[in-house]
PDB file of C-alpha atoms in Angstrom:
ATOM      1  CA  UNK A 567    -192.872  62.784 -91.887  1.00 95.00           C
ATOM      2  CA  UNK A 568    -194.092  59.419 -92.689  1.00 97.00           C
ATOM      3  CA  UNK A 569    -196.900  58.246 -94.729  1.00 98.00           C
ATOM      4  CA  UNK A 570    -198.988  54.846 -94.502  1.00 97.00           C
ATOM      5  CA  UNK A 571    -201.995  53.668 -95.964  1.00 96.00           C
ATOM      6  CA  UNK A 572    -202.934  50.891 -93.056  1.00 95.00           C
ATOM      7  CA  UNK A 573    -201.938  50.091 -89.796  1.00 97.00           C
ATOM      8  CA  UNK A 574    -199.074  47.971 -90.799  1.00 96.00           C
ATOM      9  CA  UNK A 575    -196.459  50.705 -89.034  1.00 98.00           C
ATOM     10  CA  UNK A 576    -192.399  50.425 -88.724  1.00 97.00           C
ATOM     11  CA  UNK A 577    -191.484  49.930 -85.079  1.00 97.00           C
ATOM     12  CA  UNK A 578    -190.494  53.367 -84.354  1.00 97.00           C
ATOM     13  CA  UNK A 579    -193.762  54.901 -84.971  1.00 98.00           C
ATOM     14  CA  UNK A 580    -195.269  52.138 -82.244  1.00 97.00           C
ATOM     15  CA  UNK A 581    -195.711  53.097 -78.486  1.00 97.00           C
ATOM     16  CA  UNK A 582    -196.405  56.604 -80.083  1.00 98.00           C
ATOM     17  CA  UNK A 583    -198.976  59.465 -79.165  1.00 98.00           C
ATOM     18  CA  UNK A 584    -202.227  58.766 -81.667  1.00 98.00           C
ATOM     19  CA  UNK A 585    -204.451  61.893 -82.642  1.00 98.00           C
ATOM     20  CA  UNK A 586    -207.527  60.547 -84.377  1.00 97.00           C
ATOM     21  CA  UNK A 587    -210.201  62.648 -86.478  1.00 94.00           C
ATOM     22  CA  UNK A 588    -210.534  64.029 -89.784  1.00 94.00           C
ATOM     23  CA  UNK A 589    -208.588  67.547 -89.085  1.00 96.00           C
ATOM     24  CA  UNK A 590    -209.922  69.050 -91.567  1.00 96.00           C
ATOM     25  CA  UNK A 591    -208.839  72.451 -92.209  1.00 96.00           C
ATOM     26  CA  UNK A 592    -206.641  71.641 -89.410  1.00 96.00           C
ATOM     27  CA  UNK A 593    -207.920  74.920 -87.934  1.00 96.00           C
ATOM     28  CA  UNK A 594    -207.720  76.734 -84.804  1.00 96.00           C
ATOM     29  CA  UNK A 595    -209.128  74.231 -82.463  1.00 94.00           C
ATOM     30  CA  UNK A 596    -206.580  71.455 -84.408  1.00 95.00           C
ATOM     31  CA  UNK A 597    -203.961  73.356 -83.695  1.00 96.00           C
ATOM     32  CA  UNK A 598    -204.682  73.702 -79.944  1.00 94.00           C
ATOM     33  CA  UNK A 599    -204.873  70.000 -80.155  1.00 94.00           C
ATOM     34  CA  UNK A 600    -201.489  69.699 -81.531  1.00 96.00           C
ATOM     35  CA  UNK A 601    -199.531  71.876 -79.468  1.00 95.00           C
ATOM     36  CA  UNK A 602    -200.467  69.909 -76.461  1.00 96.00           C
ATOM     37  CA  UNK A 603    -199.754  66.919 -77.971  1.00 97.00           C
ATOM     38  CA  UNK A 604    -196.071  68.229 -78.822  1.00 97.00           C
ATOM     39  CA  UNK A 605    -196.143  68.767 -74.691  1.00 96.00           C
ATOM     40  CA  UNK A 606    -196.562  65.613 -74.339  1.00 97.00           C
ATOM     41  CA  UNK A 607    -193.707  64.557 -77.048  1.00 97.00           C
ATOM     42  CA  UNK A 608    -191.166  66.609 -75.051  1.00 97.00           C
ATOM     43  CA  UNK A 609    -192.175  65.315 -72.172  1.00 96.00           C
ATOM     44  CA  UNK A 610    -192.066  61.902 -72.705  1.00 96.00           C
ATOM     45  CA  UNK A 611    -189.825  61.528 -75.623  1.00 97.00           C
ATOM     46  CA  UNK A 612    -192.592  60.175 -78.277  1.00 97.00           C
ATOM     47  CA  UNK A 613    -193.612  60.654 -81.338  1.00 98.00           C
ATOM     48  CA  UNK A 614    -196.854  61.908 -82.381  1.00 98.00           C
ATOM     49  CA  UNK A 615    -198.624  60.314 -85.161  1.00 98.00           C
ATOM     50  CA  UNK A 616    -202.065  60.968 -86.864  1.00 98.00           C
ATOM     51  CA  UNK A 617    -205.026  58.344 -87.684  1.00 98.00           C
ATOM     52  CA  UNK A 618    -207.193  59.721 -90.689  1.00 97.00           C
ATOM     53  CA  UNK A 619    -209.899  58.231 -93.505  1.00 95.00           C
ATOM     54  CA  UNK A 620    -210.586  58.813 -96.667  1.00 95.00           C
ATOM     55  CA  UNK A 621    -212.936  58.983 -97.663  1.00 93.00           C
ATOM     56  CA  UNK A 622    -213.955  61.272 -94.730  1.00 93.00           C
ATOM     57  CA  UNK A 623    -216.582  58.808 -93.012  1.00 91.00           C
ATOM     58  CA  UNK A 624    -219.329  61.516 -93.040  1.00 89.00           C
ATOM     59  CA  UNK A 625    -218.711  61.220 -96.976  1.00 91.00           C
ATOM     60  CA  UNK A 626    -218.515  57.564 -97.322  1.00 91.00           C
ATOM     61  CA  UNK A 627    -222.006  57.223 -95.196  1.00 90.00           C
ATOM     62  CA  UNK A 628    -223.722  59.917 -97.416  1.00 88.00           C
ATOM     63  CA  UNK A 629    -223.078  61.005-100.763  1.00 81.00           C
ATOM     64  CA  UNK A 630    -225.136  64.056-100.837  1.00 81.00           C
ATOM     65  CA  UNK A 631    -221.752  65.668 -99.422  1.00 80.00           C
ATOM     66  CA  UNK A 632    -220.047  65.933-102.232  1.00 84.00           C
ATOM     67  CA  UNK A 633    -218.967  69.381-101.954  1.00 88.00           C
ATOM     68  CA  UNK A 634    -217.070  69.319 -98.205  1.00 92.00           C
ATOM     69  CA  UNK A 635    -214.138  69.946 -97.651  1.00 95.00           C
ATOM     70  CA  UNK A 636    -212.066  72.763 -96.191  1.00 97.00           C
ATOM     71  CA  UNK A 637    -208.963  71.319 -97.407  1.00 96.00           C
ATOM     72  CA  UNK A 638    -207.613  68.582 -99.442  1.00 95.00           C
ATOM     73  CA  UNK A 639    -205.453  65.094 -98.028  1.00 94.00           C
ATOM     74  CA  UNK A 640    -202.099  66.919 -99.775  1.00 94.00           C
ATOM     75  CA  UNK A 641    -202.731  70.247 -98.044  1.00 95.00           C
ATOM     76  CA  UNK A 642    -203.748  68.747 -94.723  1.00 96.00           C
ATOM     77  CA  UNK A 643    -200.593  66.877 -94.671  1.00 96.00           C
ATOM     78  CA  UNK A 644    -198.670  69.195 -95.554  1.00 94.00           C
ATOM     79  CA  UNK A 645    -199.751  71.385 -92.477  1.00 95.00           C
ATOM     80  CA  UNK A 646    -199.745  68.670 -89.948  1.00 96.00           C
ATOM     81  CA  UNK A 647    -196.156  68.031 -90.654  1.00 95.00           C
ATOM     82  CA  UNK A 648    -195.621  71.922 -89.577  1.00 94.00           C
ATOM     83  CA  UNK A 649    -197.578  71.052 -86.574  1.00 94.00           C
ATOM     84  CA  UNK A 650    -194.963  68.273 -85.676  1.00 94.00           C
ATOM     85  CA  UNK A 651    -196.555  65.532 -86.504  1.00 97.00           C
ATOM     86  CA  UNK A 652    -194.424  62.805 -86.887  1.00 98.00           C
ATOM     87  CA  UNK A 653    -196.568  60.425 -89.381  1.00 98.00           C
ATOM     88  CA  UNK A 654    -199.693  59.819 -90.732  1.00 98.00           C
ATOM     89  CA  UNK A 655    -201.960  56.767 -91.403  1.00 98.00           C
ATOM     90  CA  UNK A 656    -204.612  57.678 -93.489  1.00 97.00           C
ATOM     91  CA  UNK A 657    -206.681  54.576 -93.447  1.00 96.00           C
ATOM     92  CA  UNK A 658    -209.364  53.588 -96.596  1.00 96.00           C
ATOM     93  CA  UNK A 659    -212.519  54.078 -95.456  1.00 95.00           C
ATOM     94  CA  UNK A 660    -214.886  51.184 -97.104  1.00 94.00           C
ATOM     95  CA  UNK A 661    -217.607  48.730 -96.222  1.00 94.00           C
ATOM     96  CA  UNK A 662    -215.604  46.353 -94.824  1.00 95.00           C
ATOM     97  CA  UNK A 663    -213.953  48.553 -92.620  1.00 95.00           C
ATOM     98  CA  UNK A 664    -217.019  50.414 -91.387  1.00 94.00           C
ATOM     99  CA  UNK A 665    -218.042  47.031 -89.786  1.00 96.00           C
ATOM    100  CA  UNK A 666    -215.480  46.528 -87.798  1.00 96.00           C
ATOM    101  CA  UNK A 667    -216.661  46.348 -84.236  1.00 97.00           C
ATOM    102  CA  UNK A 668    -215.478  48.644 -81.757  1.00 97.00           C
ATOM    103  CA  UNK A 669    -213.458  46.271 -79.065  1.00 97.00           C
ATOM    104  CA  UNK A 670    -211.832  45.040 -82.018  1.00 97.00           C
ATOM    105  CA  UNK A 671    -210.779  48.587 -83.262  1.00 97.00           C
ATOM    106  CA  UNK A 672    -209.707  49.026 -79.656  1.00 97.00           C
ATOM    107  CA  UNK A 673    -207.871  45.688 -79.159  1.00 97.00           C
ATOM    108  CA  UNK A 674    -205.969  44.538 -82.342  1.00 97.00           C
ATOM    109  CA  UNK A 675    -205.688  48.390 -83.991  1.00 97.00           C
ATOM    110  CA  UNK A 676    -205.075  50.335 -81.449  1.00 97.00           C
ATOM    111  CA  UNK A 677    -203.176  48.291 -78.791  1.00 97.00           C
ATOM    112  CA  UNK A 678    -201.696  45.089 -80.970  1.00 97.00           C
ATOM    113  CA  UNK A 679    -201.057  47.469 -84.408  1.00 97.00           C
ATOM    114  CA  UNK A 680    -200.023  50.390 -83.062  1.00 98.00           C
ATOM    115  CA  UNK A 681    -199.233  49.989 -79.191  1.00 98.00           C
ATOM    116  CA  UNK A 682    -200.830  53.417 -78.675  1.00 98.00           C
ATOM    117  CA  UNK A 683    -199.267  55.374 -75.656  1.00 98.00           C
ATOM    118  CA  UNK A 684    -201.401  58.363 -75.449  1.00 98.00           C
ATOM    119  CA  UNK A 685    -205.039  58.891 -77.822  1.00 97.00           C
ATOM    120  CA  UNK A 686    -205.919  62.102 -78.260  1.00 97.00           C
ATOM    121  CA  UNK A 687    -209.433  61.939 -78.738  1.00 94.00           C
ATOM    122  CA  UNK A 688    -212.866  64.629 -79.119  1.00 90.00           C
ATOM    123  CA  UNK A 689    -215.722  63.777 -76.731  1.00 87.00           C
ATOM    124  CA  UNK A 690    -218.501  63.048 -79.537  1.00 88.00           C
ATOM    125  CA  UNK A 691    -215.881  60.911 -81.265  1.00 92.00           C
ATOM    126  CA  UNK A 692    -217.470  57.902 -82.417  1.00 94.00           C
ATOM    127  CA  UNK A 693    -215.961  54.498 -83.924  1.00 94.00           C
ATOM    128  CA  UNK A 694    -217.155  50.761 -84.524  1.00 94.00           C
ATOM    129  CA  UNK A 695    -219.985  49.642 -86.428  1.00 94.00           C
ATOM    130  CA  UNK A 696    -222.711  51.427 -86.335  1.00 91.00           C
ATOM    131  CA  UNK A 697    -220.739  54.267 -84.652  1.00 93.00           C
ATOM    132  CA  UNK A 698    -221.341  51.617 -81.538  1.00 95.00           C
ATOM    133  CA  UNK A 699    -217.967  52.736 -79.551  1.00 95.00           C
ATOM    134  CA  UNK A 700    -217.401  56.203 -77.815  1.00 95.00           C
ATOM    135  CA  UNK A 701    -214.508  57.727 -75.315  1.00 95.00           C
ATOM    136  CA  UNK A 702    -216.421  55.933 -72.257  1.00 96.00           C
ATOM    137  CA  UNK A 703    -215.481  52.532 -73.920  1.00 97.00           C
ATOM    138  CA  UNK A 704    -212.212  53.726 -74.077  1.00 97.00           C
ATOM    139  CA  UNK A 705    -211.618  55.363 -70.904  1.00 97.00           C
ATOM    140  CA  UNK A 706    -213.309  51.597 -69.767  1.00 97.00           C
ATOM    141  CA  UNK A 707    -210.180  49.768 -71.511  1.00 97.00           C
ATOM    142  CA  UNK A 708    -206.953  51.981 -70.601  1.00 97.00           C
ATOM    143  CA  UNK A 709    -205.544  49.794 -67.871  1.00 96.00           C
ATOM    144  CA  UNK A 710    -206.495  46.694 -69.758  1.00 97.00           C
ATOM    145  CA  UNK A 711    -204.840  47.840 -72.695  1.00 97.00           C
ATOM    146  CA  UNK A 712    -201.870  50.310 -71.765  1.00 96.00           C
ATOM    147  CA  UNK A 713    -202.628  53.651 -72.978  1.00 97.00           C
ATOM    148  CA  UNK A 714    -204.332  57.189 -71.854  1.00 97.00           C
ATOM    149  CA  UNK A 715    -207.145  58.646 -73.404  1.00 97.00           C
ATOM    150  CA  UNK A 716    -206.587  62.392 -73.885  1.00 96.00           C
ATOM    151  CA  UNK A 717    -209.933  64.538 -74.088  1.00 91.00           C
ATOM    152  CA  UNK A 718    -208.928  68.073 -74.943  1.00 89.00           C
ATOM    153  CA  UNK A 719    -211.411  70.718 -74.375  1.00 88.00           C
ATOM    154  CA  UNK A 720    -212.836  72.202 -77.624  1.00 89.00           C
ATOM    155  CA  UNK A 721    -211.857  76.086 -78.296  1.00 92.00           C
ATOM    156  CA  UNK A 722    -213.634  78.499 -78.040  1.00 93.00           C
ATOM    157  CA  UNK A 723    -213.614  82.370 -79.365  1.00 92.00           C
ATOM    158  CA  UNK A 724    -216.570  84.697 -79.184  1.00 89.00           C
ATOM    159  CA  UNK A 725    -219.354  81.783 -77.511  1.00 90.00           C
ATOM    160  CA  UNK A 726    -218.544  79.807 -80.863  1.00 92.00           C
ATOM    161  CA  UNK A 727    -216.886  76.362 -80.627  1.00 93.00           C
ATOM    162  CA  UNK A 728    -214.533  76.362 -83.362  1.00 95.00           C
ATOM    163  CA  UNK A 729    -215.165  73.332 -85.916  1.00 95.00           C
ATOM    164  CA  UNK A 730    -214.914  72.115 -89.081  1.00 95.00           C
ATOM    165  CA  UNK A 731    -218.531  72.834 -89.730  1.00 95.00           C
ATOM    166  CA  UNK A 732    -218.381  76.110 -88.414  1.00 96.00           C
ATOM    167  CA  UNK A 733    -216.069  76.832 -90.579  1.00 97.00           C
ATOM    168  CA  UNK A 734    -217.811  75.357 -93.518  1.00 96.00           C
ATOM    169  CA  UNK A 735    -220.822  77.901 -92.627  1.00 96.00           C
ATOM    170  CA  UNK A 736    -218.472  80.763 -92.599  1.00 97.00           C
ATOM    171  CA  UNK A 737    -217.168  79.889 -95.909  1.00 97.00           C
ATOM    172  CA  UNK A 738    -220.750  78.973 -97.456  1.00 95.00           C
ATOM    173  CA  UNK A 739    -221.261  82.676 -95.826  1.00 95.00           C
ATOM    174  CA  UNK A 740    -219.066  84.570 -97.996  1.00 94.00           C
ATOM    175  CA  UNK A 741    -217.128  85.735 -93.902  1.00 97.00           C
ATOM    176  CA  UNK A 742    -214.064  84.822 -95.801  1.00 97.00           C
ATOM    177  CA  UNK A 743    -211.970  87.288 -93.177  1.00 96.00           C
ATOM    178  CA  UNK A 744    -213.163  85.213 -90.255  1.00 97.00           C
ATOM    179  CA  UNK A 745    -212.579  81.686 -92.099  1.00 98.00           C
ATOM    180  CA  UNK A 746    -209.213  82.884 -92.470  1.00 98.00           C
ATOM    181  CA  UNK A 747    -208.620  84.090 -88.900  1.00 97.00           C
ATOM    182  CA  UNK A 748    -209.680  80.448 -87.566  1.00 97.00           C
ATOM    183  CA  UNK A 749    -207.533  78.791 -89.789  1.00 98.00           C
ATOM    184  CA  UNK A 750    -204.583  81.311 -89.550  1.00 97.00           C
ATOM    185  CA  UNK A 751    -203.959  80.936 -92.750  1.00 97.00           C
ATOM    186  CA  UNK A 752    -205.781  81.697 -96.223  1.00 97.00           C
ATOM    187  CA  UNK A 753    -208.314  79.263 -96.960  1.00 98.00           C
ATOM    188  CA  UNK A 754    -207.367  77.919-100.532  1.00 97.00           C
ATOM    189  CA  UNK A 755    -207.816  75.670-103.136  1.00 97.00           C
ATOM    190  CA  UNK A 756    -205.748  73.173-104.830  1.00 96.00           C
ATOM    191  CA  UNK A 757    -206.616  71.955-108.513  1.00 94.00           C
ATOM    192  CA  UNK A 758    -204.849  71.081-111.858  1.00 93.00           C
ATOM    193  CA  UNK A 759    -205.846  73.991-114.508  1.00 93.00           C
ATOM    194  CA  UNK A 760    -208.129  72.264-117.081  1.00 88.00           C
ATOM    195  CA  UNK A 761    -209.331  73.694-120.549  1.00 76.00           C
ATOM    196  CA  UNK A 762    -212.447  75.566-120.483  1.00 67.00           C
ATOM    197  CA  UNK A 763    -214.938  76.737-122.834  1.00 62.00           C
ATOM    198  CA  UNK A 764    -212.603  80.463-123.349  1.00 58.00           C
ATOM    199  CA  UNK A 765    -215.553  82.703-122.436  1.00 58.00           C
ATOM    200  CA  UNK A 766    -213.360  84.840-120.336  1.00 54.00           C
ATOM    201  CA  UNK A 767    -210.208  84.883-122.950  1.00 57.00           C
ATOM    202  CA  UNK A 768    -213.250  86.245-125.432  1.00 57.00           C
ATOM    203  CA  UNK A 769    -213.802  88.979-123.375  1.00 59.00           C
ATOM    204  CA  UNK A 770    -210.921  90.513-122.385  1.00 63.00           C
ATOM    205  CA  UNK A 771    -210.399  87.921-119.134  1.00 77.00           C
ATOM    206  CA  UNK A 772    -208.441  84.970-120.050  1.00 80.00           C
ATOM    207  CA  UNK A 773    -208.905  82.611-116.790  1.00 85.00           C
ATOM    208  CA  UNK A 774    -207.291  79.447-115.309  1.00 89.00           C
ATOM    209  CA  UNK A 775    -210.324  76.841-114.756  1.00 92.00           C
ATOM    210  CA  UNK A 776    -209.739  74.807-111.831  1.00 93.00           C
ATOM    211  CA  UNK A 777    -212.879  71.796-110.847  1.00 89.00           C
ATOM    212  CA  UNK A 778    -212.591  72.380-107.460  1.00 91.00           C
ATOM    213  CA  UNK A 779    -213.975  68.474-106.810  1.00 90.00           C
ATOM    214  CA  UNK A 780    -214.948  67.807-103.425  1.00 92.00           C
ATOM    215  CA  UNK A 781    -214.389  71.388-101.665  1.00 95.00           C
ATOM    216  CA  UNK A 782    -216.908  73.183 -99.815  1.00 95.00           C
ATOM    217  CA  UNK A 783    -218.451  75.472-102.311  1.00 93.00           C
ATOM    218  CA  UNK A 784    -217.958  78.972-100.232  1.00 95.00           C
ATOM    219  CA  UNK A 785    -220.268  82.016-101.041  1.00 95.00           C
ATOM    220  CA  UNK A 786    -220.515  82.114-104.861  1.00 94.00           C
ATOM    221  CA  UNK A 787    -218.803  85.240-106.314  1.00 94.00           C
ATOM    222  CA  UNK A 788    -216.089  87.370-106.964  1.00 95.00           C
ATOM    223  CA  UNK A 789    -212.516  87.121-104.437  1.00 96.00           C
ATOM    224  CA  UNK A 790    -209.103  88.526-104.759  1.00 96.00           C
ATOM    225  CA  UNK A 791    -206.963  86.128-104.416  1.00 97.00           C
ATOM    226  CA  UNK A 792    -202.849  84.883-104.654  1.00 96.00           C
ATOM    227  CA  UNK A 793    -202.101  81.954-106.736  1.00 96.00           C
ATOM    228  CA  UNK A 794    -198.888  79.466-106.106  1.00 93.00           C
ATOM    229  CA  UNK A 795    -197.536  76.946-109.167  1.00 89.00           C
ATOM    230  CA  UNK A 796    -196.488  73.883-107.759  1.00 83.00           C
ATOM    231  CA  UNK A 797    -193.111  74.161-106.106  1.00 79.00           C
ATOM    232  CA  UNK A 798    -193.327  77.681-105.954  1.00 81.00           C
ATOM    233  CA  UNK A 799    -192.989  79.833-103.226  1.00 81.00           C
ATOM    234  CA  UNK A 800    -193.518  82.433-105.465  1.00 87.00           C
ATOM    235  CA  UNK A 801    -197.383  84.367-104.783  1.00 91.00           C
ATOM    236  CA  UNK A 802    -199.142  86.135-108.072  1.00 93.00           C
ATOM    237  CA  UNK A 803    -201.661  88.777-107.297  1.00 94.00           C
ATOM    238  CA  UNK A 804    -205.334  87.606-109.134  1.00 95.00           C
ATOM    239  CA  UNK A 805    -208.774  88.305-108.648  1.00 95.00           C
ATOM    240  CA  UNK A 806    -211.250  84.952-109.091  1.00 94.00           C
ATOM    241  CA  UNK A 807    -215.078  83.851-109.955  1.00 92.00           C
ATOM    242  CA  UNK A 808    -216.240  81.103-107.842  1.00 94.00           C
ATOM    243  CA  UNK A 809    -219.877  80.119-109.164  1.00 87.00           C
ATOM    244  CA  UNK A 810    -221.828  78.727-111.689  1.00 84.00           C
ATOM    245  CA  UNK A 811    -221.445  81.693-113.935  1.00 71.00           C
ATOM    246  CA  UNK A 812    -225.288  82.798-114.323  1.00 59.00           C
ATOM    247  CA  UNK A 813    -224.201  85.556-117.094  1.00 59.00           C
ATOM    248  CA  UNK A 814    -223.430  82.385-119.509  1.00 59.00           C
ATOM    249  CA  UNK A 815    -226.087  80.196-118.311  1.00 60.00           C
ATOM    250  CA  UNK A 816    -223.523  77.577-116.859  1.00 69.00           C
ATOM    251  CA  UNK A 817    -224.688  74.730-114.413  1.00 69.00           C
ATOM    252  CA  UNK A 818    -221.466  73.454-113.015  1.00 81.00           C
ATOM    253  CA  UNK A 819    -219.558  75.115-110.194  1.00 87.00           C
ATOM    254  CA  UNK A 820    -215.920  76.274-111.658  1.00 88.00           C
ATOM    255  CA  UNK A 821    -212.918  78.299-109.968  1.00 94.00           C
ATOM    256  CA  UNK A 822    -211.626  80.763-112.863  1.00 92.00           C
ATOM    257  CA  UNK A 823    -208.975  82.828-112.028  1.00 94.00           C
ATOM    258  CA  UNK A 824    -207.292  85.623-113.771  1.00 92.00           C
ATOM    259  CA  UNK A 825    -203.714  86.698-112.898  1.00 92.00           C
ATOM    260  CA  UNK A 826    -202.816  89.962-113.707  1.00 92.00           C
ATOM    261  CA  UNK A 827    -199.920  90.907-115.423  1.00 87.00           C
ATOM    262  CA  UNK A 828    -199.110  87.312-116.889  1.00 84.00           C
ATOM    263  CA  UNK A 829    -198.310  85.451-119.969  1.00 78.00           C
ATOM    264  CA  UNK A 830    -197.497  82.001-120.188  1.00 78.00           C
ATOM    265  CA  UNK A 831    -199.713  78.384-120.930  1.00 82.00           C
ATOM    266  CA  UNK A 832    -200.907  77.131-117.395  1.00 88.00           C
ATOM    267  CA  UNK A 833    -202.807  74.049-118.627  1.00 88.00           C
ATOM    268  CA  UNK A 834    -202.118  71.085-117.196  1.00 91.00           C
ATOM    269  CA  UNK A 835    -199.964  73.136-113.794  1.00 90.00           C
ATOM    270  CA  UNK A 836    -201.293  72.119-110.366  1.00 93.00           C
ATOM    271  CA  UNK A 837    -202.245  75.390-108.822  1.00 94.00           C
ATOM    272  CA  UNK A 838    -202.958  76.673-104.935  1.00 95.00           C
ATOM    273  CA  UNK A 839    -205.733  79.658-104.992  1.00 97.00           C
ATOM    274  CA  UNK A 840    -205.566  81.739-101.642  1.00 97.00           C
ATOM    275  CA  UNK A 841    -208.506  83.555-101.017  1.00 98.00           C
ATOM    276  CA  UNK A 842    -208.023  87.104 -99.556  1.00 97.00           C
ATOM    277  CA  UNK A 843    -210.709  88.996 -99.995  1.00 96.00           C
ATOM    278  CA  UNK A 844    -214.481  88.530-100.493  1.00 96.00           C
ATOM    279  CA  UNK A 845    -215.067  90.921-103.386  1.00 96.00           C
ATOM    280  CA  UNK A 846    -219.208  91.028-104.290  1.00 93.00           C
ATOM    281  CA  UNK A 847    -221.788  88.173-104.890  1.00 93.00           C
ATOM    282  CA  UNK A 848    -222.096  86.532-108.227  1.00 89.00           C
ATOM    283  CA  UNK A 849    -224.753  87.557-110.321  1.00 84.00           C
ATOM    284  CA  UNK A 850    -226.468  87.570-113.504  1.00 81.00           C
ATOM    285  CA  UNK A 851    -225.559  90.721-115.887  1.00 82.00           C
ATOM    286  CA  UNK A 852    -228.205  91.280-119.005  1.00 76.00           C
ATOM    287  CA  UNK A 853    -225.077  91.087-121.750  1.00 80.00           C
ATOM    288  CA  UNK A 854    -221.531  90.804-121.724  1.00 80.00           C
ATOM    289  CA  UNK A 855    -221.175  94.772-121.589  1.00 83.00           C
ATOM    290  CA  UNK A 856    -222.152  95.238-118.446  1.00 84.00           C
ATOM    291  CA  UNK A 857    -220.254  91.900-117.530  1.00 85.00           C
ATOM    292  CA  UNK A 858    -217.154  93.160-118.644  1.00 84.00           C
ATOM    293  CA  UNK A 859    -217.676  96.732-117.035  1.00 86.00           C
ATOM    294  CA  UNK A 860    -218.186  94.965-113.355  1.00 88.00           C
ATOM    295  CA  UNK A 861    -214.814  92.928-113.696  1.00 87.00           C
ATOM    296  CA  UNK A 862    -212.887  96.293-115.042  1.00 88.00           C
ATOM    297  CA  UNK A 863    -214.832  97.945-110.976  1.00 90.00           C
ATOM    298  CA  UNK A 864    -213.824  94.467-109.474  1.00 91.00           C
ATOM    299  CA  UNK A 865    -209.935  94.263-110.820  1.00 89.00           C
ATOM    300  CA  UNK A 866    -209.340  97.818-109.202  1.00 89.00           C
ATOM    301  CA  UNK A 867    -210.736  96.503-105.809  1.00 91.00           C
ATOM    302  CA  UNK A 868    -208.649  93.484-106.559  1.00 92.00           C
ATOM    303  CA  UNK A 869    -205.238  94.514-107.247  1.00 89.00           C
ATOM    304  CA  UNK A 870    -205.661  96.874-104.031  1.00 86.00           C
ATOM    305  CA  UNK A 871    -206.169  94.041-101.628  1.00 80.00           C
TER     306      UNK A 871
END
């Protein structure tokens, strides 16, 4: 699978099939999306490729959402490419090119740049400045410009469309099970293990500390969970404290993991945290006693999961 950073593509990749959106979590709904666009690829001998931002536009536009998303650029791309996808432009999202107007997106990106076949597009998706274009535009300028807009139907399970913000409300929910049923995978996250402050090596519970930066912050508390070193298919069985770790009067948001039956220096490793099971809520203890009594009740529920 290829990678680009602009729409500057090699002439294989033109006259290709063009998903655009931010796939995050590249969930249930995603995947729908994909295997009809791998019909398509059979059918008509293409390739499919993908047309991201980053930052996610929502993010760029308002910085209140720091904490969003499901999954990280390396993780998305890595499960797109098991989806089929072919390559990837993941296009810098910035002032300059959030004015761009829409017939220009539409003339000299889509049909000069990449010679789009077939765009596989959602029906609120917006584009231009001022979020001025929309699929009717589109639909308007297939002849003109040689391509077929592609409107999927969302999924849905259970009266629920399935979305990235559902998801995020899921997550923010502490339904970890469901999350992971929509994405058909463990929700995890991906972070390089940083030094902390040793609380949890004082008592008893040395920890990995992973900032988990721009991830939605799920349902503060306590998770079993399997950890992954880079390059390692390899899963270790842990249990985890996602929170601000009330007992210690901390402010920040920190993933600290503890891996049982291990020795070794992780500092510095790039780590993937699956999430498996939604243990208890976090909360504040009155000392480090009781603390330390409620991880010894949570490592037994742990290690069983």
């Amino acid at each position: 699978m290829k990678l680009y950073k602009d729409f500057n593509i090699s002439n294989n990749h033109k006259k290709s099939i063009i998903l655009i959106g931010n796939f995050d979590g590249v969930h249930l709904g995603h995947q729908k999306l994909f295997k009809l666009a791998n019909t398509y690829k059979k059918k008509f001998n293409l390739k499919i490729g993908v047309l991201t931002f980053e930052p996610m536009p929502k993010m760029f536009f308002n910085k209140n959402f720091k904490n969003f998303r499901i999954s990280n650029v390396k993780q998305k791309n890595v499960i797109l490419n098991d989806f089929g996808v072919d390559f990837i432009i993941t296009k810098k999202f910035d002032k300059k090119f959030s004015l761009i107007k829409s017939d220009f997106f539409i003339k000299e990106i889509l049909s000069k740049k990449l010679e789009a076949q077939y765009i596989f597009v959602s029906n609120n998706f917006r584009f231009g400045n001022k979020r001025e274009g929309d699929v009717r535009q589109l639909i308007k300028n297939e002849e003109k410009y040689h391509y077929k807009i592609v409107k999927p139907k969302p999924l849905i399970l259970n009266k629920k469309f399935i979305s990235s913000t559902y998801i995020r409300s899921l997550l923010e929910k502490g339904q970890l099970k469901k999350t992971n049923k929509l994405l058909s995978r463990n929700w995890s996250i991906e972070g390089i293990v940083q030094k902390g402050r040793q609380q949890g090596k004082k008592i008893g519970f040395p920890t990995c500390n992973i900032d988990i930066k721009d991830y939605v912050i799920a349902m503060p508390g306590v998770y079993a969970v399997q950890v992954k070193q880079k390059n390692s298919n390899k899963s270790l069985k842990a249990i985890a404290n996602l929170g601000y770790r009330p007992t210690f009067n901390q402010k920040k948001i920190l993933l600290e993991v503890h891996i049982f039956n291990f020795s070794g220096n992780l500092y510095n490793k790039y780590l993937s945290v699956e999430f498996t099971k939604f243990i208890r809520k976090e909360k504040k203890f009155k000392n480090v006693d009781q603390l330390k009594k409620q991880i010894q009740s949570d490592l037994k529920v742990a290690k069983k999961s």
